[in-house]
XYZ file of C-alpha atoms in Angstrom:
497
model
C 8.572 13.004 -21.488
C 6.244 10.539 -23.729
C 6.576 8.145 -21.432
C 6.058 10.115 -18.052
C 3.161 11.351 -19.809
C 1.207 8.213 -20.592
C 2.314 6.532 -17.278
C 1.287 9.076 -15.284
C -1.425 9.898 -17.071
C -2.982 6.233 -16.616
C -1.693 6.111 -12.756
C -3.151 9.498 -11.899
C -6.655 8.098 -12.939
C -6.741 4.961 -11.754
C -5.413 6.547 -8.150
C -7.477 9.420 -8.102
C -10.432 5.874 -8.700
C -8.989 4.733 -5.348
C -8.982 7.904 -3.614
C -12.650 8.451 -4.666
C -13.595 5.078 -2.974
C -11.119 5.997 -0.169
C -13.312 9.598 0.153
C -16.333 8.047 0.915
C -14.608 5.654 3.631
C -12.531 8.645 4.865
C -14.894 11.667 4.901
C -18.396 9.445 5.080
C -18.055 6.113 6.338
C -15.270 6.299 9.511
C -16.858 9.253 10.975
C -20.885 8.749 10.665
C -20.432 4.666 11.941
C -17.585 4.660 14.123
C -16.166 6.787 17.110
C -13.515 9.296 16.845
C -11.164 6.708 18.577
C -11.840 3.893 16.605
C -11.565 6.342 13.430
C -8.299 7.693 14.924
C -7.066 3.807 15.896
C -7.285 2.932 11.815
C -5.057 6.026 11.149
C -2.431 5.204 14.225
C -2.419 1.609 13.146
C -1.605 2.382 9.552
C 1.115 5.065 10.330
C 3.254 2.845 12.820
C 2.588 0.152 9.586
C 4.339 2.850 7.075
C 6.971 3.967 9.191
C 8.148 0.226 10.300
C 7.647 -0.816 7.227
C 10.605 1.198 6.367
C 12.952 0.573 8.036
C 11.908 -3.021 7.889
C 13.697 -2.632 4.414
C 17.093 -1.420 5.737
C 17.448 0.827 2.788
C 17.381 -1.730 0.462
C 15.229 -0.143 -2.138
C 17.270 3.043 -2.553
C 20.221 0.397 -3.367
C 17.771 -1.334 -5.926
C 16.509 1.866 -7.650
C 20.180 3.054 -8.233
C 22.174 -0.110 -9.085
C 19.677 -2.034 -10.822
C 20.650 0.083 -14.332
C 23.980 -1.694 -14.110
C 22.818 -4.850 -13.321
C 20.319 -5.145 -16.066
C 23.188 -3.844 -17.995
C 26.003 -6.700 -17.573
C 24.214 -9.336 -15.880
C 20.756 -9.599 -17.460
C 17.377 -10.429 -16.089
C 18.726 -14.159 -15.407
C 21.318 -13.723 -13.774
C 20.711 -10.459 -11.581
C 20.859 -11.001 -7.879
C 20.088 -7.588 -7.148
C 16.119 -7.922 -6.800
C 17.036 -11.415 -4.240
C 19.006 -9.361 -2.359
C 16.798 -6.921 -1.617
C 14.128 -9.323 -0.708
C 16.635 -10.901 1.907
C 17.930 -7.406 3.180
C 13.860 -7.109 3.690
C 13.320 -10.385 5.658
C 16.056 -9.846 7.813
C 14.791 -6.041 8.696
C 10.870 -7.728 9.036
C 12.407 -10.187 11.568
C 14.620 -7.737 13.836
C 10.765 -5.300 13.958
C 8.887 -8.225 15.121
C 11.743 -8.949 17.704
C 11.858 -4.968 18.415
C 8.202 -4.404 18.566
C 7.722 -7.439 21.143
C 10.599 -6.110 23.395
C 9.442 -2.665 23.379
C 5.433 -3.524 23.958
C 5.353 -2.392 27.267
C 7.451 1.137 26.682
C 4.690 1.734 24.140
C 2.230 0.887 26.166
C 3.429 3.148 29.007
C 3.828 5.956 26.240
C 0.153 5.252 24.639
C -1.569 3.722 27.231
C -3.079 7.295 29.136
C -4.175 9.140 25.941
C -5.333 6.527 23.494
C -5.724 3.305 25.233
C -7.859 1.536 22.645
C -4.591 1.573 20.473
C -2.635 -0.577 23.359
C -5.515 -3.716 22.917
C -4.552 -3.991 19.570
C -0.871 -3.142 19.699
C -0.177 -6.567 18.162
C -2.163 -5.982 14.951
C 1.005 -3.837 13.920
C 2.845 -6.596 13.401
C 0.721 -8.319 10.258
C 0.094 -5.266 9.463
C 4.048 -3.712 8.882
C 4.669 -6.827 7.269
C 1.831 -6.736 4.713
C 2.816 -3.216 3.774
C 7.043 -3.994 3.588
C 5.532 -6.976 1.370
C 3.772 -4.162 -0.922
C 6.992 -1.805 -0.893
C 9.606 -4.478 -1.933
C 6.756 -5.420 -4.709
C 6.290 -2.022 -5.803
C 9.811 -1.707 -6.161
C 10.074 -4.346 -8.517
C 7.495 -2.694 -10.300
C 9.309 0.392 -10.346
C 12.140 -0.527 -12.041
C 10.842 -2.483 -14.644
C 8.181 -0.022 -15.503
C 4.679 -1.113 -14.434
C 3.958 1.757 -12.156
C 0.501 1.807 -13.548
C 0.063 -1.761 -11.781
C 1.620 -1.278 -8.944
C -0.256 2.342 -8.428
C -4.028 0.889 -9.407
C -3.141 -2.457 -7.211
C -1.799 -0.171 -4.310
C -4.266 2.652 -3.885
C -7.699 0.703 -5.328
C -7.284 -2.266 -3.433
C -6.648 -1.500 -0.191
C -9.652 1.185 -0.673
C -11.946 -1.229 -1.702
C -11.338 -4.394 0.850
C -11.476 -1.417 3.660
C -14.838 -0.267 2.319
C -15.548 -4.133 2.515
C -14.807 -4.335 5.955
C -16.176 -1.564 6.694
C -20.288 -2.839 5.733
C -19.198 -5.565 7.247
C -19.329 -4.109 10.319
C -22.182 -2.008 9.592
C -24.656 -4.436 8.658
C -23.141 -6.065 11.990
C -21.532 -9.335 10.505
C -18.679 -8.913 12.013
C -18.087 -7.228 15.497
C -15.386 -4.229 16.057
C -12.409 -6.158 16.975
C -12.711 -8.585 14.102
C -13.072 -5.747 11.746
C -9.591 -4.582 13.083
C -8.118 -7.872 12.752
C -8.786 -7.937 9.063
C -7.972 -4.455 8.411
C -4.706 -5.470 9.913
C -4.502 -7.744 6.857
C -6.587 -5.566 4.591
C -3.242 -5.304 1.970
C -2.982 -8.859 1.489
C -5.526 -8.845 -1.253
C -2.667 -6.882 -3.261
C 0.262 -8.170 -2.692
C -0.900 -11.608 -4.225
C -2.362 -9.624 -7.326
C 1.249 -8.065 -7.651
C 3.280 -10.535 -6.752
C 1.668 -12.792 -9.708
C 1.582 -9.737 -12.164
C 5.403 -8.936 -10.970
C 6.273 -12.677 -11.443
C 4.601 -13.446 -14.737
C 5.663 -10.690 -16.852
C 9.501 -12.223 -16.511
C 11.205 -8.546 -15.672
C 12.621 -10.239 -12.857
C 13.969 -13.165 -11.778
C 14.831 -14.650 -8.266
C 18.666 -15.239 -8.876
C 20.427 -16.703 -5.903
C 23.518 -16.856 -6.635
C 26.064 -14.200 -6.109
C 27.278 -12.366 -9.135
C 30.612 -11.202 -10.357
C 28.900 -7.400 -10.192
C 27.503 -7.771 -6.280
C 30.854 -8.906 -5.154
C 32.995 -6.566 -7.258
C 30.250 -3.485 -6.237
C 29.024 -4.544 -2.856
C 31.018 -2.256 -0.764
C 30.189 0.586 -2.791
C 26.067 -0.637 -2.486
C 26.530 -1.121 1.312
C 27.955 2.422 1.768
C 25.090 3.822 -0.274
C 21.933 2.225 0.974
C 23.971 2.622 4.416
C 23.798 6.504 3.649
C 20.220 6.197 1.950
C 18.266 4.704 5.084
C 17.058 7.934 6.758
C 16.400 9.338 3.120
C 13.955 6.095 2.778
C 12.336 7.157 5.538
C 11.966 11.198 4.251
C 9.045 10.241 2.198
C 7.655 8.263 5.048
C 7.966 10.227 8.029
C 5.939 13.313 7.020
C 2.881 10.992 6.976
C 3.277 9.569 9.679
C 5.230 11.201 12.936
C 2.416 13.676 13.192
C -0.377 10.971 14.399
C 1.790 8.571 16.030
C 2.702 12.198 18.239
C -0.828 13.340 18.125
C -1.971 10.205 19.808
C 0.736 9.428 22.410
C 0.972 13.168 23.296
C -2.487 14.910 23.020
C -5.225 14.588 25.513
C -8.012 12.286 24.092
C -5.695 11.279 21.492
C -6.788 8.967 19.282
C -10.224 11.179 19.415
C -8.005 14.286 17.843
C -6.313 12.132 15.913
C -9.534 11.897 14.277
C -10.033 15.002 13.602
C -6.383 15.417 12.130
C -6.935 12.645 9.445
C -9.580 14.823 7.613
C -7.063 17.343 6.143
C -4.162 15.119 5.956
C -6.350 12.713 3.733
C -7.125 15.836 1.650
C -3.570 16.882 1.390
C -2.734 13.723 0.388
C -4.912 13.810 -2.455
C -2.958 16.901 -3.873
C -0.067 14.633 -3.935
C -1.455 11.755 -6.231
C -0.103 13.399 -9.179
C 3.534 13.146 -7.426
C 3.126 9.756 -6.317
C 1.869 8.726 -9.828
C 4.803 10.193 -11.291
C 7.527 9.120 -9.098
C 7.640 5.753 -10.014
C 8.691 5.921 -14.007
C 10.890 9.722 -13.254
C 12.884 7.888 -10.590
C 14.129 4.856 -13.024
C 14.366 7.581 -15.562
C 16.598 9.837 -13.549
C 18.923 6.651 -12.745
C 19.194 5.796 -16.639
C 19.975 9.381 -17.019
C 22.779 9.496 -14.602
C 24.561 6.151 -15.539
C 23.851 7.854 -19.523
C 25.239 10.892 -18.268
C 22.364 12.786 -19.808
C 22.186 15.995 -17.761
C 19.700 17.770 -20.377
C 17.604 14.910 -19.683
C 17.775 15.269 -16.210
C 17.438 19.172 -16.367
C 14.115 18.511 -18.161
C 12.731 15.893 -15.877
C 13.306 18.404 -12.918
C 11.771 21.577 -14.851
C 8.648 19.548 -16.235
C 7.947 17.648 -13.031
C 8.187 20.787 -11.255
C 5.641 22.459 -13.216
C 3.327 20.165 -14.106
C 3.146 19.250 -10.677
C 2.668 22.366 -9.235
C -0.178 23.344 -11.365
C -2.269 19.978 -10.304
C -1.286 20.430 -7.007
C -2.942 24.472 -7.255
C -5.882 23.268 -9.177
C -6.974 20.461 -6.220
C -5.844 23.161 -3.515
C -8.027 25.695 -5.615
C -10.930 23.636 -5.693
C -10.208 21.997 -1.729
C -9.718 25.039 0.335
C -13.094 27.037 -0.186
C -15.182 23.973 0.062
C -13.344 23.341 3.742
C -16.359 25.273 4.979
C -18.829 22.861 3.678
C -16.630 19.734 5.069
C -17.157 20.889 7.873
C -20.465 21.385 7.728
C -20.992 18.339 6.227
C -18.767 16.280 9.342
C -20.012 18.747 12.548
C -18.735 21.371 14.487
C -16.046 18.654 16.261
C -14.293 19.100 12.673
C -13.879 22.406 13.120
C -10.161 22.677 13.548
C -10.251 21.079 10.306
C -9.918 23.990 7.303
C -7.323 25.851 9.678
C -5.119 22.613 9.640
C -5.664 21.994 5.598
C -4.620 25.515 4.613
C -1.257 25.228 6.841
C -0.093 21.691 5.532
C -1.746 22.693 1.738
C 0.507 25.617 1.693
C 3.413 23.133 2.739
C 2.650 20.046 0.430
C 2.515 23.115 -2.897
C 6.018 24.020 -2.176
C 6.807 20.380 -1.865
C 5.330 19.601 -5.496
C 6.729 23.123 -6.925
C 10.242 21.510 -6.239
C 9.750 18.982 -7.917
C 12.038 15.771 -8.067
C 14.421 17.315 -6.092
C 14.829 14.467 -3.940
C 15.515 11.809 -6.380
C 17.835 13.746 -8.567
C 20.540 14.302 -5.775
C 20.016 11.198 -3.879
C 20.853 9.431 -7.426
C 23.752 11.214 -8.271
C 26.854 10.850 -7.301
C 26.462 13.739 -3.879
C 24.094 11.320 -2.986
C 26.056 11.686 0.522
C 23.808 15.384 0.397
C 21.059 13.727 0.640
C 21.516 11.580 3.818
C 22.823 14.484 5.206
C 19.773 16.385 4.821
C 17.661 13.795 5.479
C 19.099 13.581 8.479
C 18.608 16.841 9.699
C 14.938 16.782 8.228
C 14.079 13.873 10.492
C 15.478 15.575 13.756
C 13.566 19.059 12.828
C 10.592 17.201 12.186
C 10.135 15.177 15.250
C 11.680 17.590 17.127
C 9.157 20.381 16.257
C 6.010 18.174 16.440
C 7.150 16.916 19.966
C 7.320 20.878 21.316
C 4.467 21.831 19.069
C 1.858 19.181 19.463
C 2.573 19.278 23.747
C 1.935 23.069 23.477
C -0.672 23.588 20.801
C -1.962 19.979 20.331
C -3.292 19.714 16.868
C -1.978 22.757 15.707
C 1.142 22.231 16.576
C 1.265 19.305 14.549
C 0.423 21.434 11.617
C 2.666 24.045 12.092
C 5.133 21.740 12.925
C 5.499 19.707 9.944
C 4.981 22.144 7.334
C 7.739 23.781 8.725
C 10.102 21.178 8.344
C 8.898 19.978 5.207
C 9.458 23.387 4.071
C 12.389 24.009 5.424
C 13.624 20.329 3.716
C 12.617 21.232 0.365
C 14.909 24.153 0.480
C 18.186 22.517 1.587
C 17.483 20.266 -1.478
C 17.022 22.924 -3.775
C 20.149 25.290 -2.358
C 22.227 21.552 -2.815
C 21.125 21.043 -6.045
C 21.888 24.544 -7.212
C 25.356 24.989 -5.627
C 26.348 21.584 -6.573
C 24.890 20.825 -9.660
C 23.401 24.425 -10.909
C 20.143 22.842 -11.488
C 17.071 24.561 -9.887
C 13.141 23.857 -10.769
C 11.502 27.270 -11.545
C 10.480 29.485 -14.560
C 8.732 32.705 -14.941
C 5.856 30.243 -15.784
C 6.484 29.220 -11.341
C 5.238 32.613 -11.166
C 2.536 33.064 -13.501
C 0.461 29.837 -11.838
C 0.760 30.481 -8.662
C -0.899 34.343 -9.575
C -3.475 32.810 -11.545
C -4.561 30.209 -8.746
C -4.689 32.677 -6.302
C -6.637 35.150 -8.579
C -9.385 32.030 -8.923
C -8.975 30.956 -5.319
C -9.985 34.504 -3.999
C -13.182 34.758 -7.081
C -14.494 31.281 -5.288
C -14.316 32.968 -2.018
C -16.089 35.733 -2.956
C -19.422 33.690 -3.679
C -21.929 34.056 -1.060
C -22.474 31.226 1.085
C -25.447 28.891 -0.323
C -27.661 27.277 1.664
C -27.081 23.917 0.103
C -23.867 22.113 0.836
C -23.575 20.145 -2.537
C -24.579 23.203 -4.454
C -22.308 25.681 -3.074
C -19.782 22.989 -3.594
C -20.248 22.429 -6.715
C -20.509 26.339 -7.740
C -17.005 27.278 -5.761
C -15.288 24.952 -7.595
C -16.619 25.661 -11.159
C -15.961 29.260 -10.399
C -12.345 28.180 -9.450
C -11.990 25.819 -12.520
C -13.444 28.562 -15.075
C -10.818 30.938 -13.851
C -7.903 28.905 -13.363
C -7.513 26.052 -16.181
C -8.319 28.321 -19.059
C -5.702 30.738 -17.938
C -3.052 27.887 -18.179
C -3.775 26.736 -21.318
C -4.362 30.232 -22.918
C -0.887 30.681 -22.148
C 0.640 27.538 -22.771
C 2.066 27.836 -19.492
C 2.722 23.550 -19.576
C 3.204 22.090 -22.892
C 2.068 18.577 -21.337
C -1.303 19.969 -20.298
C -1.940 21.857 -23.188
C -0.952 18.542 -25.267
C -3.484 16.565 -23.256
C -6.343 19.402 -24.197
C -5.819 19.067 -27.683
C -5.950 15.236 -27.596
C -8.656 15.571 -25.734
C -10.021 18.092 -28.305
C -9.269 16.360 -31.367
C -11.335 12.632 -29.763
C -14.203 14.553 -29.250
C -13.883 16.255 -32.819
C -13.292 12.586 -34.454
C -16.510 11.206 -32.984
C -18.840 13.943 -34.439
């Protein structure tokens, strides 16, 4: 776990750096200078981005992540044709979304057109704007696989953070008007994909090899099948994040306006998964070494330390989140309102998603990988099918309720696959023991009388919450990694007395 330690360690900060600077644009910035449906247009525009920017890839990274092992293995860094490949599988799926998304203008704009019309003048911006981000996927993929996940995390999450916040006093201090700001926002990852496609291209971990090896035509029927099988399961860790608004906004009343609304708890739920996204880069290459080494004890420990760790991060920022939703709220007005019921419904969903653990990446590596289309599959019909029902009844409720229910309800066909098929599942008594002790510390911040002053009743629920929670889990050792990290951080501060 060295290595997942120090990699994760580094990406966690430097993310948790971006989300800071994405905070203030999120929480501060969007909803004090712009309207709700301008605010809610920068959220629709970057969901249809995420979503067509996978499938843009036709699966190709799943393909990448799992074969590249061998490649590297017979072929080299010269002559492996795996990474060009990819690139062209990527091109080709860019090219058919432009042609789809011009065909299919006017359905959207019959779909969008009623309940968030501001989104159909800038329809087009989607296009530069899926591009840019299947342009930062392919690169972070290459990344992945030969280990710089700290780059491609601190490139990913700072710098699209800071050239928004750019744009963003840009338009404040009125140098540029409202549509231009969109126009670069549409292009606000560019900026990062130059800084990682020279980092990616220096470093000489990959090479561009054209030509088709001996491996790609003696394998390619077995790669087809599997990234053929693996292209809804690219989209599992896409479509959580982003069905909900593109539904919100073409179903809703006054839907980019709620959409809005929505983004403050989904931003804050995705800050409890940093941690995962920090950590999936190096586990993933390390679960496909494991599975071509046939290392099942490695794997075994991957899944029970991920698990874990993961779950105890993801309880300390829910600890700390939660019973300061009162004072976001305050802090953003009473039109925010819906906000704290919506965190604590997806917060509750996004904990059992980190308690699992890598569920997800150990079965769709291994060799039932055919499990994990199939469930993927069925995710992604629960999902939309839910929030389509849900949001038309209950509006932004029902988009809560609606995925956390199937991301729930995903995480637990994984884990019953992995355990019937491979007798591998992610808990320990310690599961049970940090999920008592972050409740015990979530219900002593609670009970603090409300304090006139926002930042200092902020500040005092979540000390109260820290004091209670983190001592507990290193009293008890309950992680070995975080109990390593206090004494390192222990024995610097002992050194420099």
């Amino acid at each position: 776990m060295g290595i997942v330690r120090k990699q994760t360690t580094y990406s966690f900060v430097f993310t948790y750096i971006g989300f800071a600077i994405g905070a203030i644009n999120t929480l501060w910035l969007f909803p004090h200078f712009f309207s709700r449906e301008e605010f809610g247009l920068t959220r629709l525009m970057l969901d249809f981005a995420v979503f067509f920017s996978a499938l843009s890839t036709l699966g190709s990274l799943n393909g990448l992540y799992k074969f590249n092992p061998f490649y590297r293995s017979y072929l080299g860094i010269a002559k492996n044709d795996l990474p060009f490949l990819s690139l062209m599988a990527s091109l080709l799926g860019s090219i058919l979304f432009i042609v789809g998304s011009l065909i299919f203008e006017g359905f959207l704009a019959r779909k969008f057109g009623h309940n968030s019309p501001l989104f159909i003048l800038h329809y087009r911006l989607v296009i530069p704007f899926t591009i840019s981000y299947t342009c930062i996927m392919m690169l972070e993929g290459f990344c992945w696989i030969i280990k710089k996940t700290i780059v491609s995390n601190v490139v990913k999450e700072l710098f699209f953070r800071i050239t928004t916040s750019v744009l963003i006093s840009l338009y404040i201090f009125k140098i540029i008007s409202i549509d231009t700001f969109f126009r670069l926002y549409a292009l606000s990852y560019v900026p990062a994909i130059i800084i990682l496609a020279y980092v990616i291209f220096t470093s000489g971990g990959i090479g561009i090899c054209t030509r088709i090896s001996y491996a790609t035509k003696r394998l390619y029927r077995k790669i087809l099948t599997f990234v053929s099988f693996h292209f809804s399961g690219m989209l599992i860790g896409i479509l959580p994040k982003t069905i909900d608004g593109i539904l919100i906004a073409g179903l809703s009343s006054n839907g980019l306006a709620n959409l809005a609304i929505y983004i403050i708890p989904n931003y804050l739920v995705t800050v409890m998964e940093v941690p995962q996204r920090s950590m999936l880069g190096i586990t993933t290459t390390l679960i496909a070494e494991a599975w071509k080494n046939k290392d099942r004890k490695k794997i075994e420990e991957l899944y029970h330390k991920t698990s874990l760790n993961l779950l105890i991060i993801g309880l300390g920022l829910f600890g700390i989140i939660y019973p300061n939703m009162d004072n976001v709220v305050r802090f953003l007005g009473p039109d925010y309102g819906l906000a704290k019921e919506i965190f604590l419904i997806a917060g509750i969903a996004k904990l059992v998603d980190l308690g699992m653990g890598m569920n997800a990446q150990i079965l769709s590596l291994s060799k039932y990988w055919r499990y994990d289309f199939y469930t993927s599959a069925v995710f992604i019909v629960v999902n939309i099918v839910l929030d389509f029902f849900l949001i038309k009844k209950y509006g932004l409720m029902g988009a809560a309720y609606g995925g956390a229910i199937a991301l729930i309800f995903y995480n637990l066909m994984r884990c019953f696959y992995l355990w019937r098929l491979l007798k591998m599942q992610p808990f320990t008594s310690k599961t049970i023991a940090t999920i008592a002790f972050a409740i015990i510390a979530i219900l002593a911040a609670f009970a603090l009388p409300v304090l006139k002053h926002l930042l200092v009743d902020g500040v005092m629920r979540s000390c109260i919450f820290a004091i209670i929670f983190m001592p507990a889990i290193i009293y008890f050792n309950i992680s070995e990694d975080i109990t390593a990290y206090y004494k390192l951080i222990l024995n610097k501060i002992s050194s420099k007395r």
